[in-house]
CSV table of C-alpha atoms (C1' of nucleotides) in Angstrom, one decimal:
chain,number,residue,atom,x,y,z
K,90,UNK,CA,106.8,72.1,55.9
K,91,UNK,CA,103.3,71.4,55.1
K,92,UNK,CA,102.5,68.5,57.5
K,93,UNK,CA,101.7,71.1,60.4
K,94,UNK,CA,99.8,72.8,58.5
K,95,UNK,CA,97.5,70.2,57.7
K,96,UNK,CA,97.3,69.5,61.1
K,97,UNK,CA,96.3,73.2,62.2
K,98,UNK,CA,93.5,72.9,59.4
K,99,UNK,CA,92.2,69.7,60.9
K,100,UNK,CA,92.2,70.8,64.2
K,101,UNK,CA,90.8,74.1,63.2
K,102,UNK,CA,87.9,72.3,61.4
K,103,UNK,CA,87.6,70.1,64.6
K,104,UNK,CA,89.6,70.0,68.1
K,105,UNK,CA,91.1,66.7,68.4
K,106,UNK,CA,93.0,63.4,70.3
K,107,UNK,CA,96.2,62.3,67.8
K,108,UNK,CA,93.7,59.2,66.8
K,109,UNK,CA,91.2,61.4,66.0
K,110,UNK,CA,93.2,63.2,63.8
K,111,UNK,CA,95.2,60.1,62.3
K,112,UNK,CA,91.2,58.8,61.4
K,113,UNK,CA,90.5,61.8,59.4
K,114,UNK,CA,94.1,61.4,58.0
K,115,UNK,CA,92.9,58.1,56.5
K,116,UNK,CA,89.7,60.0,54.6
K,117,UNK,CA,89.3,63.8,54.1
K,118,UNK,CA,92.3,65.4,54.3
K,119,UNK,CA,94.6,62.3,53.8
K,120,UNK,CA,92.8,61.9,50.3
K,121,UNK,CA,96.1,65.0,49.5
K,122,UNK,CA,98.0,64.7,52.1
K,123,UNK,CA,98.7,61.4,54.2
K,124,UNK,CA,99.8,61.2,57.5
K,125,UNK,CA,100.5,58.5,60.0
K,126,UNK,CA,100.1,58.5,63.3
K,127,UNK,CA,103.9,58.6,64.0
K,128,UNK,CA,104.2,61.7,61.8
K,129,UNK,CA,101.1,63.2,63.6
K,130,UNK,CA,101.9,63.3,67.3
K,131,UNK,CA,105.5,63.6,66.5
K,132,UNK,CA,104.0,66.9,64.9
K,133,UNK,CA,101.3,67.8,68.2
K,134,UNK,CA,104.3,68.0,69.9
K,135,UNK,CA,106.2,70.3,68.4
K,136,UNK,CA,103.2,72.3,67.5
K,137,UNK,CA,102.6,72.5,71.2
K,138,UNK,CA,106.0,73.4,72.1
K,139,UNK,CA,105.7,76.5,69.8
K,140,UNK,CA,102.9,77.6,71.2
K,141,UNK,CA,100.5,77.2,68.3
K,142,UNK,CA,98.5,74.6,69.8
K,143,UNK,CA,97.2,73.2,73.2
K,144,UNK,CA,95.6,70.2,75.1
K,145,UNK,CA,92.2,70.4,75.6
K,146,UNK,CA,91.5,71.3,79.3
K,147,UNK,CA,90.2,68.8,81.6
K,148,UNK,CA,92.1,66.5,79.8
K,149,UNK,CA,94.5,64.8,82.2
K,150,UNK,CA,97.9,63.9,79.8
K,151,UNK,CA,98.9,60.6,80.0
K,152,UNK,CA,100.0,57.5,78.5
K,153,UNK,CA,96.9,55.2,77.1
K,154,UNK,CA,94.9,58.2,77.7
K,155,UNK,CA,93.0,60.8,75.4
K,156,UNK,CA,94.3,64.0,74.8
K,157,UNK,CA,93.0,66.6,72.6
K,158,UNK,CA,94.0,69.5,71.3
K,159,UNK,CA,92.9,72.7,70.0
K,160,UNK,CA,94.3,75.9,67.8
K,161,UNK,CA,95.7,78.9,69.5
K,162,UNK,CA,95.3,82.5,68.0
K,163,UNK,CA,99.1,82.3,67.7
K,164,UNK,CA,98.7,78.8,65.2
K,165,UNK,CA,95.6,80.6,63.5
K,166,UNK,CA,97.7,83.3,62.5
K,167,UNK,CA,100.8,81.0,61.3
K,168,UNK,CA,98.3,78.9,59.1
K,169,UNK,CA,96.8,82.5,57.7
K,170,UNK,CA,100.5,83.6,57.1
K,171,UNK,CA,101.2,79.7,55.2
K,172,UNK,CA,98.3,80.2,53.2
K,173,UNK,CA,99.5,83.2,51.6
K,174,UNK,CA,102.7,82.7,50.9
K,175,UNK,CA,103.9,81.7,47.8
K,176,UNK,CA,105.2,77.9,47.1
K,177,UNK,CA,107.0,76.8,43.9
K,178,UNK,CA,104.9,73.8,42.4
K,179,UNK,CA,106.7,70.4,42.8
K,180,UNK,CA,108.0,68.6,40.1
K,181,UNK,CA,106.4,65.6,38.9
K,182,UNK,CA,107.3,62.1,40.3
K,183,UNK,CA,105.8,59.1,39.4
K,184,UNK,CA,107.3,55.6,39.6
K,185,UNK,CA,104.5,54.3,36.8
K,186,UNK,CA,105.9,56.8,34.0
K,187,UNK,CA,109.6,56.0,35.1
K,188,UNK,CA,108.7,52.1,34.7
K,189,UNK,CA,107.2,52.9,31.2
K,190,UNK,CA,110.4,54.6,30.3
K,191,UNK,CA,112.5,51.8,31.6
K,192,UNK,CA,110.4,49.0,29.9
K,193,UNK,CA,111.5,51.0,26.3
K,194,UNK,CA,114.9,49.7,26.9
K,195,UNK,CA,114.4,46.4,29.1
K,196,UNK,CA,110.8,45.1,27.8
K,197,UNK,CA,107.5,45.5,28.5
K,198,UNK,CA,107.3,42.1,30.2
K,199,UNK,CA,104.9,42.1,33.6
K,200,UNK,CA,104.0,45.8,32.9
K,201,UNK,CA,101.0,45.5,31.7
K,202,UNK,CA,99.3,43.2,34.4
K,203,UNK,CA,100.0,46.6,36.7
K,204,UNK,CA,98.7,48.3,34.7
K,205,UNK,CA,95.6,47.2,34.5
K,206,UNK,CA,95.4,46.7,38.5
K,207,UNK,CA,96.3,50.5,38.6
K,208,UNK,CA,93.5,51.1,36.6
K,209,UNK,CA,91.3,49.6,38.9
K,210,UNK,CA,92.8,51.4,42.4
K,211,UNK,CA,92.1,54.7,40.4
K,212,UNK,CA,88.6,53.4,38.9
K,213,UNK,CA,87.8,52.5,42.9
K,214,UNK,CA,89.3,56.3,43.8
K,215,UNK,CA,87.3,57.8,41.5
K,216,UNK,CA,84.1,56.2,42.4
K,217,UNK,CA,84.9,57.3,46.3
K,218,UNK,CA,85.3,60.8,44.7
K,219,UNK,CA,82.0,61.3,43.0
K,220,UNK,CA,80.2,59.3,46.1
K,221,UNK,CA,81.5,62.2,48.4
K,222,UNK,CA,80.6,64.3,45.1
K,223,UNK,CA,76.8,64.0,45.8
K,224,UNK,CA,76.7,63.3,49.1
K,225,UNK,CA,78.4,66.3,50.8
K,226,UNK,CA,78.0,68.4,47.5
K,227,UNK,CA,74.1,68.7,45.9
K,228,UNK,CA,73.3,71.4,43.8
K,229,UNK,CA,72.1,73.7,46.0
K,230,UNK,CA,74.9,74.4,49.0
K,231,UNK,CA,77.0,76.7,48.0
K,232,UNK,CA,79.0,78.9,51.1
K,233,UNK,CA,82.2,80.2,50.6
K,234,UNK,CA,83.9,77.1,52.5
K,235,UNK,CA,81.6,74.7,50.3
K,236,UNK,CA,82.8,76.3,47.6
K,237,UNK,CA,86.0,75.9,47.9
K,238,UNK,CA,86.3,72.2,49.7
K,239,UNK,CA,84.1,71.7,46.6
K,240,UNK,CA,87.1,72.8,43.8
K,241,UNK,CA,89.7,70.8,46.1
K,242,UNK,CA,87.2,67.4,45.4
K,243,UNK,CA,87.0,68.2,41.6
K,244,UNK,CA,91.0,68.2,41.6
K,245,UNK,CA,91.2,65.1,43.2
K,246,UNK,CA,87.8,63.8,40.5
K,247,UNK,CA,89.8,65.3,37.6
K,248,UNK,CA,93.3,63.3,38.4
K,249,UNK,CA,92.1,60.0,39.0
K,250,UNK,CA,89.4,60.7,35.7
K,251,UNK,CA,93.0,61.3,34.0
K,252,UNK,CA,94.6,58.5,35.3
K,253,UNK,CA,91.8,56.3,34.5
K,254,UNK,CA,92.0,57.3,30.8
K,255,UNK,CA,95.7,57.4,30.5
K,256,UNK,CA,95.8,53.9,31.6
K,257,UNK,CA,93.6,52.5,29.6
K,258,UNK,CA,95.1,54.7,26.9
K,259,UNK,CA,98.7,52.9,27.9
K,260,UNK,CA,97.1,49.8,28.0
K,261,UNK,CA,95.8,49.6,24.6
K,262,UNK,CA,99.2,50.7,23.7
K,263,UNK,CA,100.9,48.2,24.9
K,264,UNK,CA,98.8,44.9,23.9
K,265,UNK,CA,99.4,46.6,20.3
K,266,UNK,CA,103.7,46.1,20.6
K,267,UNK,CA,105.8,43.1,20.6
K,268,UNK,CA,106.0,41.5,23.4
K,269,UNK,CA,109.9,41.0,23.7
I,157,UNK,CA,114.1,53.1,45.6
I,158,UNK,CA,113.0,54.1,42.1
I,159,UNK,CA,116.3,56.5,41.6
I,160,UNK,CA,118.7,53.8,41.3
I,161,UNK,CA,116.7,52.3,38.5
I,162,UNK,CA,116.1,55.9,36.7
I,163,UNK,CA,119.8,56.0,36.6
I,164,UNK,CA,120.3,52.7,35.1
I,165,UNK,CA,117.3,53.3,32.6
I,166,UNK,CA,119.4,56.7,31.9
I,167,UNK,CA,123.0,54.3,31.3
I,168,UNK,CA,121.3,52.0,29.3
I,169,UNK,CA,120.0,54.6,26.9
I,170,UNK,CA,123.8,56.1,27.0
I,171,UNK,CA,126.7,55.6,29.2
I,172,UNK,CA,127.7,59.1,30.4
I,173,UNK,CA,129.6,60.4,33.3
I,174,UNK,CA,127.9,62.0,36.7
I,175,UNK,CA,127.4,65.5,35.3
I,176,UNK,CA,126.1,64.1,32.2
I,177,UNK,CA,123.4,62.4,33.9
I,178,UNK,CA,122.7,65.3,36.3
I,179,UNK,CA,122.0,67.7,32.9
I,180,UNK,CA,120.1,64.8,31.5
I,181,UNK,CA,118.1,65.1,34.7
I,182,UNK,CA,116.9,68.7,34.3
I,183,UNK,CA,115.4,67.3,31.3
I,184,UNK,CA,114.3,64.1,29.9
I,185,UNK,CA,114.0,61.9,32.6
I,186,UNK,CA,113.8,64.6,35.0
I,187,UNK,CA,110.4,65.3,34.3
I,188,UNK,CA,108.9,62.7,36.0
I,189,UNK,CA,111.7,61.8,38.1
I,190,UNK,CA,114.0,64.5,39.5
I,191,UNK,CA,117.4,64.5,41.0
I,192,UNK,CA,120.5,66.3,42.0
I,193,UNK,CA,124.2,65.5,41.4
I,194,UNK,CA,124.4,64.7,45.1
I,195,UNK,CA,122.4,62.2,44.7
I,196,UNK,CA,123.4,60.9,41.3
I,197,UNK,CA,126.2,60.6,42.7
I,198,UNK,CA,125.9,58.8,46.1
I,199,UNK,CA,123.9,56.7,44.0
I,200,UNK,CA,126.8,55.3,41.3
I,201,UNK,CA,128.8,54.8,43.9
I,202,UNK,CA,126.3,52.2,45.4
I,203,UNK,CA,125.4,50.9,41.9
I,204,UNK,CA,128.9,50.7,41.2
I,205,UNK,CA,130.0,48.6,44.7
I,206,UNK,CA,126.5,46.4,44.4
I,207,UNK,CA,127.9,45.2,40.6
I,208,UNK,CA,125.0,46.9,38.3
I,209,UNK,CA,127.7,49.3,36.5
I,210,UNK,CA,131.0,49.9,35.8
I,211,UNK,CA,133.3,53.1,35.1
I,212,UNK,CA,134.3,52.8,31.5
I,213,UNK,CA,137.9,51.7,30.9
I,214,UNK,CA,140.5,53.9,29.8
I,215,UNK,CA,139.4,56.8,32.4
I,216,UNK,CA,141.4,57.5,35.2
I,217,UNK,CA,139.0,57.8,38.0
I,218,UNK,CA,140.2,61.1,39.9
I,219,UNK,CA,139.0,63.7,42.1
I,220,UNK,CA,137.7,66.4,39.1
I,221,UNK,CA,138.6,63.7,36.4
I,222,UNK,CA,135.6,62.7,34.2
I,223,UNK,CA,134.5,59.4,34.8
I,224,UNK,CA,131.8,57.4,32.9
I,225,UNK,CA,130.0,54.7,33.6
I,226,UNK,CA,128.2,51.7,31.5
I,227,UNK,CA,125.5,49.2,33.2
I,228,UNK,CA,126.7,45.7,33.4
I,229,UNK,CA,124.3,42.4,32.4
I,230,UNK,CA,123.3,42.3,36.4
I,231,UNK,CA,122.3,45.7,36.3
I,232,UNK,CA,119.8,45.7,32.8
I,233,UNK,CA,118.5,42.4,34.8
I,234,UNK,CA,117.5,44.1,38.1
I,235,UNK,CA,116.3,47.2,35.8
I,236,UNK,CA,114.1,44.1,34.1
I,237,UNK,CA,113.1,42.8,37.6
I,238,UNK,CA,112.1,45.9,38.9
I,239,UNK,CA,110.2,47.1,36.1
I,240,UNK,CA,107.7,43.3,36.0
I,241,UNK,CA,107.5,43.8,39.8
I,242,UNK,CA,103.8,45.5,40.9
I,243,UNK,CA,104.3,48.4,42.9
I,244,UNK,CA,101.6,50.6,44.9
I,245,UNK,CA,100.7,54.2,43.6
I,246,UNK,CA,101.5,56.5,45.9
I,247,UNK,CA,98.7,58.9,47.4
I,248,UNK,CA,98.1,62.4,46.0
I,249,UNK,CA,99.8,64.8,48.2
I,250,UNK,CA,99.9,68.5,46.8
I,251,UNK,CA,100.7,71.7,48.6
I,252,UNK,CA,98.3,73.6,46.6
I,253,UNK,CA,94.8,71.5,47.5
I,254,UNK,CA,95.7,71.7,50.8
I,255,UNK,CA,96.4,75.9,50.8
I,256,UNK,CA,93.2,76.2,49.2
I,257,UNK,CA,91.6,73.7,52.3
I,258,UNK,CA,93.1,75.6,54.5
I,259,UNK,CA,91.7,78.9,53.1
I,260,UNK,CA,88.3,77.5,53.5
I,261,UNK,CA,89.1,77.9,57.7
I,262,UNK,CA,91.4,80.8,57.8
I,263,UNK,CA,90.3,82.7,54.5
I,264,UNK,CA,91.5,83.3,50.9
I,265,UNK,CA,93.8,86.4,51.6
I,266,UNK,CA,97.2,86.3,49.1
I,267,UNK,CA,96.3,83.1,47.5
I,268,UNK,CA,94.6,84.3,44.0
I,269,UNK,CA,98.4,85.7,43.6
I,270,UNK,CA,100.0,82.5,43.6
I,271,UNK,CA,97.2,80.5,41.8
I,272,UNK,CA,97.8,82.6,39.0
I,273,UNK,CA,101.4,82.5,39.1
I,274,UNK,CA,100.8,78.4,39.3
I,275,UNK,CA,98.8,78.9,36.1
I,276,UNK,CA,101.9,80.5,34.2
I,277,UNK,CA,104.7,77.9,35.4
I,278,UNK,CA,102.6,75.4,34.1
I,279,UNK,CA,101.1,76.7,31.1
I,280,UNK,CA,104.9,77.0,30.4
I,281,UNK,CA,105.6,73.1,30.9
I,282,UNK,CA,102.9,72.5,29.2
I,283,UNK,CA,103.9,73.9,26.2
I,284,UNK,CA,107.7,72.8,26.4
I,285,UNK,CA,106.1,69.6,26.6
I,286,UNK,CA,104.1,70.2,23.3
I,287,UNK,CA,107.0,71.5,21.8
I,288,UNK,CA,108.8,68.6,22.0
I,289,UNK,CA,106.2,66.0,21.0
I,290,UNK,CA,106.4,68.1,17.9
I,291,UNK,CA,110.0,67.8,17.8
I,292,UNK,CA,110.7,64.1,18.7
I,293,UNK,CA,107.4,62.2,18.0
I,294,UNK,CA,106.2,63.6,14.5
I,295,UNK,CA,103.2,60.9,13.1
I,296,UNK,CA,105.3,58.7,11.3
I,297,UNK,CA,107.6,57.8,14.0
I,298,UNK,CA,106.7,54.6,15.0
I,299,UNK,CA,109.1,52.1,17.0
I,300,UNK,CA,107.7,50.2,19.7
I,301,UNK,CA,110.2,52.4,22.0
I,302,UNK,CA,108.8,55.7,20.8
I,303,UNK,CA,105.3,54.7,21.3
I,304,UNK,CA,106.2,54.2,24.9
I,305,UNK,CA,108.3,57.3,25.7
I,306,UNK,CA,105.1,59.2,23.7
I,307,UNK,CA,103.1,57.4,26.3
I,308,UNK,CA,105.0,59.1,28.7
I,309,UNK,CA,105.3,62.3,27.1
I,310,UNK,CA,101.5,62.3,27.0
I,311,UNK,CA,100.8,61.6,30.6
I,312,UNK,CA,103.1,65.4,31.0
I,313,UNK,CA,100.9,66.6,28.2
I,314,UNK,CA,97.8,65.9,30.0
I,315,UNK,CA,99.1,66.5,33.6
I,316,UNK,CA,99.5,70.1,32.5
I,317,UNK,CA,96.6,70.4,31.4
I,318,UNK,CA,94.6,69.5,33.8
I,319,UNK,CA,96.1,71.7,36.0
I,320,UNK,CA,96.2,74.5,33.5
I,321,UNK,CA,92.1,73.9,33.4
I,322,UNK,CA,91.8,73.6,37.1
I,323,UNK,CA,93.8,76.7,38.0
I,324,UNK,CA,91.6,78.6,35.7
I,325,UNK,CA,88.3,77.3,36.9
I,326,UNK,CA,90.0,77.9,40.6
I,327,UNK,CA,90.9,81.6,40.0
I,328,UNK,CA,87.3,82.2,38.6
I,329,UNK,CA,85.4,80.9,41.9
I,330,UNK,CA,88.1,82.8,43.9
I,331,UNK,CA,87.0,86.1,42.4
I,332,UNK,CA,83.2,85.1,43.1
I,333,UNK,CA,83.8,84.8,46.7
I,334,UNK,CA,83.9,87.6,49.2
I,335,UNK,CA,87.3,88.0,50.5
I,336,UNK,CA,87.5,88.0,54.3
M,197,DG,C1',149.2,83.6,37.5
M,198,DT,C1',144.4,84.1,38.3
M,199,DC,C1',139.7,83.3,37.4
M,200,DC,C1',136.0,80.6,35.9
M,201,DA,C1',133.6,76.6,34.3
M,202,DC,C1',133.8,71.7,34.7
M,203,DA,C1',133.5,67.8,37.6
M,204,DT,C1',133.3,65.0,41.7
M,205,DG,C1',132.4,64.6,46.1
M,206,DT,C1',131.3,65.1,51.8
M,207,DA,C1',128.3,66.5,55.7
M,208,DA,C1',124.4,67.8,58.1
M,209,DC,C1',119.7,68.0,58.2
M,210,DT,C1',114.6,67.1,57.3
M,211,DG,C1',110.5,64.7,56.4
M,212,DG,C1',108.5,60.3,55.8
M,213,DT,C1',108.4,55.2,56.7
M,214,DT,C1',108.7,50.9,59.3
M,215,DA,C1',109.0,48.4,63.4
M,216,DC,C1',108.3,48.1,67.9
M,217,DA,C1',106.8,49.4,73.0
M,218,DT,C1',103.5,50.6,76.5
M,219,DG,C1',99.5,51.7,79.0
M,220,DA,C1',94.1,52.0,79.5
M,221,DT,C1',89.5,50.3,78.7
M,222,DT,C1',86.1,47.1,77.6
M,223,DG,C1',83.7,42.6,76.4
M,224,DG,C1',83.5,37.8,77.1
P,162,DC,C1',91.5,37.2,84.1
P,163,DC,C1',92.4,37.4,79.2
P,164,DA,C1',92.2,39.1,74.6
P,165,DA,C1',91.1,42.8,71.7
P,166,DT,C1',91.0,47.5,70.9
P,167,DC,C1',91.9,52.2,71.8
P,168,DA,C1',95.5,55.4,72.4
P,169,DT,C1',100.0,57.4,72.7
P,170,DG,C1',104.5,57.1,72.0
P,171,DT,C1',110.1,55.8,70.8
P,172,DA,C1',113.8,54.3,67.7
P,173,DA,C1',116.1,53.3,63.6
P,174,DC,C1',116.3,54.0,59.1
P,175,DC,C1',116.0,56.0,54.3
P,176,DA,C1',115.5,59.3,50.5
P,177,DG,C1',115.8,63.8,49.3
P,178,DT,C1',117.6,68.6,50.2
P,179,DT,C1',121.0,72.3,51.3
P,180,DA,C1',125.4,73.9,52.0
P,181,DC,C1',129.9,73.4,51.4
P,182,DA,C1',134.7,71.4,49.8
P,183,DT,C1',138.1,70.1,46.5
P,184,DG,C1',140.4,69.3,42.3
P,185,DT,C1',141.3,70.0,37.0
P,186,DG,C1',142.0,72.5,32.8
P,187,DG,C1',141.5,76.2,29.7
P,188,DA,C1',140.9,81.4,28.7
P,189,DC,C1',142.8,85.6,29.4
DNA sequence: GTCCACATGTAACTGGTTACATGATTGG
DNA sequence: CCAATCATGTAACCAGTTACATGTGGAC
């Protein structure tokens, strides 16, 4: 039950239309947790229905046209109680480690090619990372929320850095086996 | 559609029965690729009807009978298809980067608790994980299907430790903050 | 004979994905 | 007026989760 809660941040951060929202889906907050537009007003609705959120006023609701929405106290307070409660970590799953595994009993034929494109999507991540990096985080700013949109960035610089390493690691690897 | 293939990559290493391959899923393959005996077993039956595998002769298949199951020459195939065939990486999406986004809006209050508790869990997996590199990849092992599954192993390795790092580094900035 | 562990399964639900539908606004 | 784009939505489906049901065989 996190997608709502993503929402509620968002819309916290800024009031706005489902579009809006799916937009910042795509960057910012997509870059952990993804969203479609389907997903998101299927969401405004039933955020609206319990009261956690409304439309904007002077915002006539209708089909084709703009409607934006903002947090109530009530949603504020649900996202405050989210935030604090506990969540159990989820396991790992990862279809790249699952095809390694396989290619020990079937071959390692074609895995490597992906590899190596994988290695680039993460290279291209990473460079988006440390481009946001020094744009929206010089030396000097430093708030509380800086700070800690800040250590949300270096998880996301840190995993693809990983990635990046591991793959070429796995690549080297595997031009060193028999190719079966 | 990645479990159907984790179970056959499971078969192929050894032919077992449902509740063989569910335990073998809390470990093993598990860790990168979790399941539950519902699934496991909703998902034989569809290997079963779509020709990939076959129960074992000489088992009576019964209601509370054991039943095992081998993977048939169409089934190693489509494992061999699937594992050639390019496939996207999916997009981060973690609970805990977007609790911490949120706290940057609606403060910080009751997360440093569950940070820390994070931190344990996966200083834990981290060392199983080193424990059993120890135990099942000392340095003279050396088959081109231990290199692979070490490959694996050492994505876990790392994974855990990058998380055991960023926890840290996150716990420390959260007691430099005021709290709200 | 009863209880428990082993073993296989069914049903209902939830969240995410894919495909499609519909209306409004704007530029040519 | 037509096409493209903006904007909101519906429907069907699929994978994973949770709760529950049922049968077998051995220990006591």
């Amino acid at each position: 039950m996190s997608l709502p809660h993503a929402i509620l941040t968002a819309l916290l951060e800024k009031p706005s239309s489902g579009l809006e929202l799916t937009r910042r889906f795509d960057r910012s907050i997509g870059y952990f947790w993804s969203a479609t537009h389907q997903q998101i007003y299927r969401e405004l609705g039933r955020l609206e229905t319990e009261g956690y959120i409304r439309t904007l006023p002077a915002e006539q609701p209708a089909r084709g046209q703009k409607k934006s929405y903002e947090v109530l106290p009530a949603g504020r307070a649900e996202l405050a109680r989210w935030t604090a409660t506990a969540q159990e970590p989820k396991p790992l799953r990862d279809v790249m480690l699952l095809r390694l595994r396989a290619a020990a009993v079937v071959g390692t034929a074609g895995l490597e090619a992906d590899l190596r494109r994988h290695l680039e999507l993460h290279q291209v991540q990473l460079a988006e990372y440390e481009e946001i990096q020094r744009r929206d985080f010089p030396p000097g700013k430093d708030t509380p929320e800086d700070r800690l949109r800040h250590l949300v960035l270096r998880a996301g610089i840190d995993l693809e850095t990983f990635w990046t390493r591991w793959l070429t690691h796995a690549i080297g690897e595997l031009g060193e086996l028999p190719d079966r």
